[in-house]
Every structure is written in structure tokens, then in C-alpha cells.
Amino acid sequence: MKQITIAIDGFSSTGKSTVAKLVAKALGYVYVDSGAMYRAITFFAMQNDMISNNHFSKDKLIAELPNAKVSFKFNDELGFAEVYLNDENIERDIRTLEVSNLVSTIAAIPEVRAQLVKIQKEIGKHKAVVMDGRDIGTVVFPDAELKIFMSASADTRAARRFKELSDRGETVSYQDVLENVQKRDHLDSTRKDSPLYKAEDAIAIDNSNLTIQEQLDFILQQVQTILKA
Ligand code: CDP
């Protein structure tokens, strides 16, 4: 059977990864969370005192990038691949609001992007992949057969992320989460290298009022159409 590449881009906390994981599972494809890779480099920079809320040693990070090996390992129990930094599982460490507050600064650095995009292209070279992020349909896989661009109102997104963080036991305020979502959207959309925008051939989905099942059905329908063509 023909295999395709599915690129899912969009604003922060639009539920891209939730749907992408389900799409990958339904098709037997590999799911790759490219945001986790930018978060992993951010965590590396935090651990090595290269970045905090009031300082950033950009040159030091660039010099140390060869020592930050980001990879994925499939977790059979969870049913998806977890992110590793130099062979350490950091899946939980990278989802904090602290990392979210610094990641867009790190993701704007061309050297960081070049290192991660190379890995992303390698993972997707045989197709049968669902990757979500900000530049997947525009930079990583411009020839992807199916491109989706997800958005939702800022309130809806902040509420989703607030629930996710609270459920995980993190003490955060809704206001801080909302501010983070808005600030990241701005930084991600206005940076020079690979800014977030909708590829011309991407299908836009505003999922403010859609269930996960509705989004999944819609995307799988698109896949069927492509496979039949
Ligand atoms: O919080 P959310 O799940 O929406 O974000 P994420 O997918 O984990 O991505 C975290 C951050 O990584 C984004 O805000 C971007 O700054 C950066 N990113 C990027 O620049 N390019 C990608 N392909 C994926 C993420």
C-alpha cells in the first residue's frame, strides 16, 4: 500500500500531538513530536546554566550543540516514542511551564533548527510518518502529501494546557499559561528562521469546537482520498 507523509503544524497547545498520535496509530505510521526536540535542547541549555529567565549564553549553547544528542525510543506501554537527551529519558522534564517559557527563544536559533531538522528529515525519509510542529509542512517536508494547519482560540488552548499541567500535578496559574501560549505564538510566528505560517497547500482546521474523534475522522478521510487518487 502507498505510504504518505503527514505534516501537522499550528499554534501552541492546539492539540496537534493528541490527534497526530491517533492518526499514526490508525495508519500504523511513526509519530514524531518535533516540539519535544526543541524542548529537549531547551532542557539541555537549562541544565547547563546557559539559559534562565534573565540570561542566555547563546554562543555557548551553539558551541555545545554537538553534545546534545536528541533521539526517540518507542515505549510499548504508552504506544508512542519518548524523547531522550544523551540516552536519558526526559519526556516528563520537558513538559513544564518553565521549559515552555524558554523554548521559543531556543527554537529561533538557526544552528539549533539545522541540527534538529536534519534528524527529522532522516526519520521521515521512508514516509509513513506523522510529524507535528511549526515548520513541518513548510521546511521539513514541503512535499508532504497531506498538510494540516491547526488553530483554536487562545482561551480554548490555554484552558486545555492548564488542565494538562494541573492533571500532571504542576502548580500553575491559568493566567501564566495563557500568557505563555500567546507569547510563544508571537515569537514562533515572527522569528526569521522557519517562522510558523500555514503552507499554501495545507488544510486549515479550527478545532475550538471539534472533538478529538471529529478531527481524527476528518484527517483519516483526507488520507483515504489521497491514497485512492
Ligand atoms: O506546547 P505545544 O505542544 O504547542 O508546543 P510544542 O509542539 O511542544 O513546541 C514547543 C516549541 O518548540 C514551540 O513553541 C516552538 O517554539 C518550537 N518548535 C519549533 O520551532 N518548530 C517545530 N517544528 C516544533 C516546535
PDB file of N, CA and C and ligand atoms in Angstrom, residues 9-17 31 33-39 42 94-95 100 103-108 113 117 120 131-136 140 157 161 164 180-181 184-185 187-188 191 193-194, ligand 1:
ATOM      1  N   ASP A   9       0.986  21.193  11.425  1.00  0.00           N
ATOM      2  CA  ASP A   9       1.556  22.386  12.048  1.00  0.00           C
ATOM      3  C   ASP A   9       0.453  23.188  12.705  1.00  0.00           C
ATOM      4  N   GLY A  10       0.886  24.135  13.541  1.00  0.00           N
ATOM      5  CA  GLY A  10      -0.118  25.013  14.122  1.00  0.00           C
ATOM      6  C   GLY A  10       0.360  25.691  15.376  1.00  0.00           C
ATOM      7  N   PHE A  11      -0.533  26.494  15.938  1.00  0.00           N
ATOM      8  CA  PHE A  11      -0.221  27.284  17.125  1.00  0.00           C
ATOM      9  C   PHE A  11      -0.031  26.384  18.340  1.00  0.00           C
ATOM     10  N   SER A  12       0.505  26.985  19.408  1.00  0.00           N
ATOM     11  CA  SER A  12       0.799  26.186  20.595  1.00  0.00           C
ATOM     12  C   SER A  12      -0.478  25.670  21.254  1.00  0.00           C
ATOM     13  N   SER A  13      -0.375  24.491  21.807  1.00  0.00           N
ATOM     14  CA  SER A  13      -1.477  23.864  22.549  1.00  0.00           C
ATOM     15  C   SER A  13      -2.772  23.747  21.742  1.00  0.00           C
ATOM     16  N   THR A  14      -2.640  23.442  20.453  1.00  0.00           N
ATOM     17  CA  THR A  14      -3.855  23.233  19.656  1.00  0.00           C
ATOM     18  C   THR A  14      -4.249  21.757  19.627  1.00  0.00           C
ATOM     19  N   GLY A  15      -3.552  20.940  20.392  1.00  0.00           N
ATOM     20  CA  GLY A  15      -3.893  19.520  20.424  1.00  0.00           C
ATOM     21  C   GLY A  15      -3.346  18.763  19.227  1.00  0.00           C
ATOM     22  N   LYS A  16      -2.304  19.301  18.628  1.00  0.00           N
ATOM     23  CA  LYS A  16      -1.706  18.645  17.453  1.00  0.00           C
ATOM     24  C   LYS A  16      -1.222  17.240  17.796  1.00  0.00           C
ATOM     25  N   SER A  17      -0.509  17.140  18.930  1.00  0.00           N
ATOM     26  CA  SER A  17       0.105  15.852  19.240  1.00  0.00           C
ATOM     27  C   SER A  17      -0.941  14.795  19.567  1.00  0.00           C
ATOM     28  N   TYR A  31       4.949   8.287  14.718  1.00  0.00           N
ATOM     29  CA  TYR A  31       4.592   9.647  15.125  1.00  0.00           C
ATOM     30  C   TYR A  31       5.838  10.343  15.676  1.00  0.00           C
ATOM     31  N   ASP A  33       7.069  13.940  17.505  1.00  0.00           N
ATOM     32  CA  ASP A  33       6.739  15.208  18.154  1.00  0.00           C
ATOM     33  C   ASP A  33       7.975  16.111  18.020  1.00  0.00           C
ATOM     34  N   SER A  34       7.997  16.941  16.965  1.00  0.00           N
ATOM     35  CA  SER A  34       9.216  17.740  16.746  1.00  0.00           C
ATOM     36  C   SER A  34       9.391  18.788  17.846  1.00  0.00           C
ATOM     37  N   GLY A  35       8.284  19.228  18.445  1.00  0.00           N
ATOM     38  CA  GLY A  35       8.382  20.201  19.540  1.00  0.00           C
ATOM     39  C   GLY A  35       9.170  19.641  20.715  1.00  0.00           C
ATOM     40  N   ALA A  36       9.042  18.326  20.928  1.00  0.00           N
ATOM     41  CA  ALA A  36       9.767  17.684  22.027  1.00  0.00           C
ATOM     42  C   ALA A  36      11.272  17.843  21.835  1.00  0.00           C
ATOM     43  N   MET A  37      11.702  17.911  20.584  1.00  0.00           N
ATOM     44  CA  MET A  37      13.139  18.034  20.302  1.00  0.00           C
ATOM     45  C   MET A  37      13.640  19.436  20.659  1.00  0.00           C
ATOM     46  N   TYR A  38      12.828  20.458  20.348  1.00  0.00           N
ATOM     47  CA  TYR A  38      13.210  21.828  20.742  1.00  0.00           C
ATOM     48  C   TYR A  38      13.162  21.967  22.263  1.00  0.00           C
ATOM     49  N   ARG A  39      12.202  21.288  22.866  1.00  0.00           N
ATOM     50  CA  ARG A  39      12.125  21.294  24.334  1.00  0.00           C
ATOM     51  C   ARG A  39      13.350  20.594  24.938  1.00  0.00           C
ATOM     52  N   THR A  42      16.215  22.871  24.910  1.00  0.00           N
ATOM     53  CA  THR A  42      15.978  23.895  25.941  1.00  0.00           C
ATOM     54  C   THR A  42      16.340  23.341  27.320  1.00  0.00           C
ATOM     55  N   ILE A  94      10.488  17.847  30.099  1.00  0.00           N
ATOM     56  CA  ILE A  94      10.372  18.887  29.066  1.00  0.00           C
ATOM     57  C   ILE A  94       8.986  19.507  28.959  1.00  0.00           C
ATOM     58  N   ARG A  95       8.025  18.980  29.727  1.00  0.00           N
ATOM     59  CA  ARG A  95       6.641  19.475  29.569  1.00  0.00           C
ATOM     60  C   ARG A  95       6.276  20.568  30.555  1.00  0.00           C
ATOM     61  N   SER A 100       8.487  25.616  28.701  1.00  0.00           N
ATOM     62  CA  SER A 100       7.637  26.315  27.721  1.00  0.00           C
ATOM     63  C   SER A 100       7.988  27.792  27.636  1.00  0.00           C
ATOM     64  N   VAL A 103      11.453  27.891  25.543  1.00  0.00           N
ATOM     65  CA  VAL A 103      11.681  27.113  24.310  1.00  0.00           C
ATOM     66  C   VAL A 103      11.646  27.940  23.025  1.00  0.00           C
ATOM     67  N   SER A 104      10.809  28.953  22.962  1.00  0.00           N
ATOM     68  CA  SER A 104      10.723  29.703  21.697  1.00  0.00           C
ATOM     69  C   SER A 104      11.981  30.520  21.426  1.00  0.00           C
ATOM     70  N   THR A 105      12.695  30.887  22.487  1.00  0.00           N
ATOM     71  CA  THR A 105      13.979  31.592  22.316  1.00  0.00           C
ATOM     72  C   THR A 105      14.997  30.632  21.709  1.00  0.00           C
ATOM     73  N   ILE A 106      15.012  29.414  22.232  1.00  0.00           N
ATOM     74  CA  ILE A 106      15.946  28.396  21.734  1.00  0.00           C
ATOM     75  C   ILE A 106      15.600  28.002  20.294  1.00  0.00           C
ATOM     76  N   ALA A 107      14.289  27.887  20.028  1.00  0.00           N
ATOM     77  CA  ALA A 107      13.849  27.418  18.702  1.00  0.00           C
ATOM     78  C   ALA A 107      14.083  28.452  17.605  1.00  0.00           C
ATOM     79  N   ALA A 108      14.415  29.673  17.993  1.00  0.00           N
ATOM     80  CA  ALA A 108      14.659  30.711  16.984  1.00  0.00           C
ATOM     81  C   ALA A 108      16.102  30.670  16.467  1.00  0.00           C
ATOM     82  N   ARG A 113      17.969  24.746  14.885  1.00  0.00           N
ATOM     83  CA  ARG A 113      17.000  24.237  13.906  1.00  0.00           C
ATOM     84  C   ARG A 113      17.687  23.304  12.905  1.00  0.00           C
ATOM     85  N   VAL A 117      16.302  19.658  12.343  1.00  0.00           N
ATOM     86  CA  VAL A 117      15.627  19.392  11.062  1.00  0.00           C
ATOM     87  C   VAL A 117      16.312  18.226  10.328  1.00  0.00           C
ATOM     88  N   GLN A 120      14.952  15.143  11.795  1.00  0.00           N
ATOM     89  CA  GLN A 120      13.547  14.972  11.395  1.00  0.00           C
ATOM     90  C   GLN A 120      13.444  14.447   9.963  1.00  0.00           C
ATOM     91  N   MET A 131       4.256  13.878  11.535  1.00  0.00           N
ATOM     92  CA  MET A 131       5.094  14.738  12.366  1.00  0.00           C
ATOM     93  C   MET A 131       4.346  16.030  12.652  1.00  0.00           C
ATOM     94  N   ASP A 132       4.398  16.468  13.909  1.00  0.00           N
ATOM     95  CA  ASP A 132       3.747  17.745  14.211  1.00  0.00           C
ATOM     96  C   ASP A 132       4.767  18.773  14.684  1.00  0.00           C
ATOM     97  N   GLY A 133       4.447  20.042  14.451  1.00  0.00           N
ATOM     98  CA  GLY A 133       5.372  21.112  14.830  1.00  0.00           C
ATOM     99  C   GLY A 133       4.943  22.461  14.313  1.00  0.00           C
ATOM    100  N   ARG A 134       5.923  23.246  13.862  1.00  0.00           N
ATOM    101  CA  ARG A 134       5.635  24.597  13.388  1.00  0.00           C
ATOM    102  C   ARG A 134       6.029  24.794  11.927  1.00  0.00           C
ATOM    103  N   ASP A 135       7.016  24.010  11.484  1.00  0.00           N
ATOM    104  CA  ASP A 135       7.576  24.208  10.135  1.00  0.00           C
ATOM    105  C   ASP A 135       7.623  22.893   9.358  1.00  0.00           C
ATOM    106  N   ILE A 136       6.773  21.947   9.722  1.00  0.00           N
ATOM    107  CA  ILE A 136       6.879  20.620   9.111  1.00  0.00           C
ATOM    108  C   ILE A 136       6.419  20.657   7.644  1.00  0.00           C
ATOM    109  N   VAL A 140      10.425  21.200   6.741  1.00  0.00           N
ATOM    110  CA  VAL A 140      10.933  19.831   6.934  1.00  0.00           C
ATOM    111  C   VAL A 140      10.463  18.909   5.795  1.00  0.00           C
ATOM    112  N   ARG A 157      -7.132  27.077  24.015  1.00  0.00           N
ATOM    113  CA  ARG A 157      -5.815  26.436  24.090  1.00  0.00           C
ATOM    114  C   ARG A 157      -5.234  26.528  25.495  1.00  0.00           C
ATOM    115  N   ARG A 161      -4.239  23.448  28.027  1.00  0.00           N
ATOM    116  CA  ARG A 161      -2.888  23.274  28.565  1.00  0.00           C
ATOM    117  C   ARG A 161      -2.886  23.380  30.092  1.00  0.00           C
ATOM    118  N   GLU A 164      -4.019  20.113  31.431  1.00  0.00           N
ATOM    119  CA  GLU A 164      -2.965  19.120  31.243  1.00  0.00           C
ATOM    120  C   GLU A 164      -1.888  19.244  32.333  1.00  0.00           C
ATOM    121  N   ASN A 180       1.826  32.448  28.316  1.00  0.00           N
ATOM    122  CA  ASN A 180       2.845  31.652  27.636  1.00  0.00           C
ATOM    123  C   ASN A 180       2.394  31.272  26.226  1.00  0.00           C
ATOM    124  N   VAL A 181       1.149  30.853  26.121  1.00  0.00           N
ATOM    125  CA  VAL A 181       0.612  30.441  24.819  1.00  0.00           C
ATOM    126  C   VAL A 181       0.660  31.619  23.832  1.00  0.00           C
ATOM    127  N   ARG A 184       4.398  32.637  22.983  1.00  0.00           N
ATOM    128  CA  ARG A 184       5.042  31.680  22.075  1.00  0.00           C
ATOM    129  C   ARG A 184       4.516  31.810  20.650  1.00  0.00           C
ATOM    130  N   ASP A 185       3.202  32.010  20.524  1.00  0.00           N
ATOM    131  CA  ASP A 185       2.629  32.188  19.182  1.00  0.00           C
ATOM    132  C   ASP A 185       3.280  33.369  18.493  1.00  0.00           C
ATOM    133  N   LEU A 187       6.297  34.820  19.174  1.00  0.00           N
ATOM    134  CA  LEU A 187       7.710  34.552  18.879  1.00  0.00           C
ATOM    135  C   LEU A 187       7.842  33.557  17.714  1.00  0.00           C
ATOM    136  N   ASP A 188       7.041  32.495  17.745  1.00  0.00           N
ATOM    137  CA  ASP A 188       7.146  31.460  16.708  1.00  0.00           C
ATOM    138  C   ASP A 188       6.744  31.989  15.331  1.00  0.00           C
ATOM    139  N   ARG A 191       9.707  34.929  14.122  1.00  0.00           N
ATOM    140  CA  ARG A 191      11.157  34.695  14.037  1.00  0.00           C
ATOM    141  C   ARG A 191      11.580  34.648  12.553  1.00  0.00           C
ATOM    142  N   ASP A 193      14.031  32.576  11.099  1.00  0.00           N
ATOM    143  CA  ASP A 193      14.257  31.236  10.555  1.00  0.00           C
ATOM    144  C   ASP A 193      13.025  30.352  10.749  1.00  0.00           C
ATOM    145  N   SER A 194      12.442  29.916   9.645  1.00  0.00           N
ATOM    146  CA  SER A 194      11.316  28.967   9.677  1.00  0.00           C
ATOM    147  C   SER A 194      10.163  29.398  10.576  1.00  0.00           C
TER     148      SER A 194
HETATM  149  O1  CDP B   1       3.130  23.435  23.660  1.00  0.00           O
HETATM  150  P1  CDP B   1       2.990  22.806  22.329  1.00  0.00           P
HETATM  151  O2  CDP B   1       2.731  21.343  22.364  1.00  0.00           O
HETATM  152  O3  CDP B   1       2.044  23.504  21.445  1.00  0.00           O
HETATM  153  O4  CDP B   1       4.407  23.069  21.666  1.00  0.00           O
HETATM  154  P2  CDP B   1       5.479  22.059  21.147  1.00  0.00           P
HETATM  155  O5  CDP B   1       4.969  21.412  19.900  1.00  0.00           O
HETATM  156  O6  CDP B   1       5.941  21.202  22.258  1.00  0.00           O
HETATM  157  O7  CDP B   1       6.665  23.056  20.718  1.00  0.00           O
HETATM  158  C1  CDP B   1       7.363  23.806  21.663  1.00  0.00           C
HETATM  159  C2  CDP B   1       8.071  24.942  20.959  1.00  0.00           C
HETATM  160  O8  CDP B   1       9.075  24.399  20.096  1.00  0.00           O
HETATM  161  C3  CDP B   1       7.238  25.841  20.062  1.00  0.00           C
HETATM  162  O9  CDP B   1       6.602  26.891  20.770  1.00  0.00           O
HETATM  163  C4  CDP B   1       8.274  26.362  19.080  1.00  0.00           C
HETATM  164  O10 CDP B   1       8.988  27.456  19.610  1.00  0.00           O
HETATM  165  C5  CDP B   1       9.245  25.200  18.939  1.00  0.00           C
HETATM  166  N1  CDP B   1       9.017  24.391  17.735  1.00  0.00           N
HETATM  167  C6  CDP B   1       9.544  24.837  16.548  1.00  0.00           C
HETATM  168  O11 CDP B   1      10.107  25.917  16.496  1.00  0.00           O
HETATM  169  N2  CDP B   1       9.455  24.070  15.430  1.00  0.00           N
HETATM  170  C7  CDP B   1       8.834  22.888  15.455  1.00  0.00           C
HETATM  171  N3  CDP B   1       8.791  22.160  14.333  1.00  0.00           N
HETATM  172  C8  CDP B   1       8.280  22.425  16.646  1.00  0.00           C
HETATM  173  C9  CDP B   1       8.349  23.204  17.785  1.00  0.00           C
END
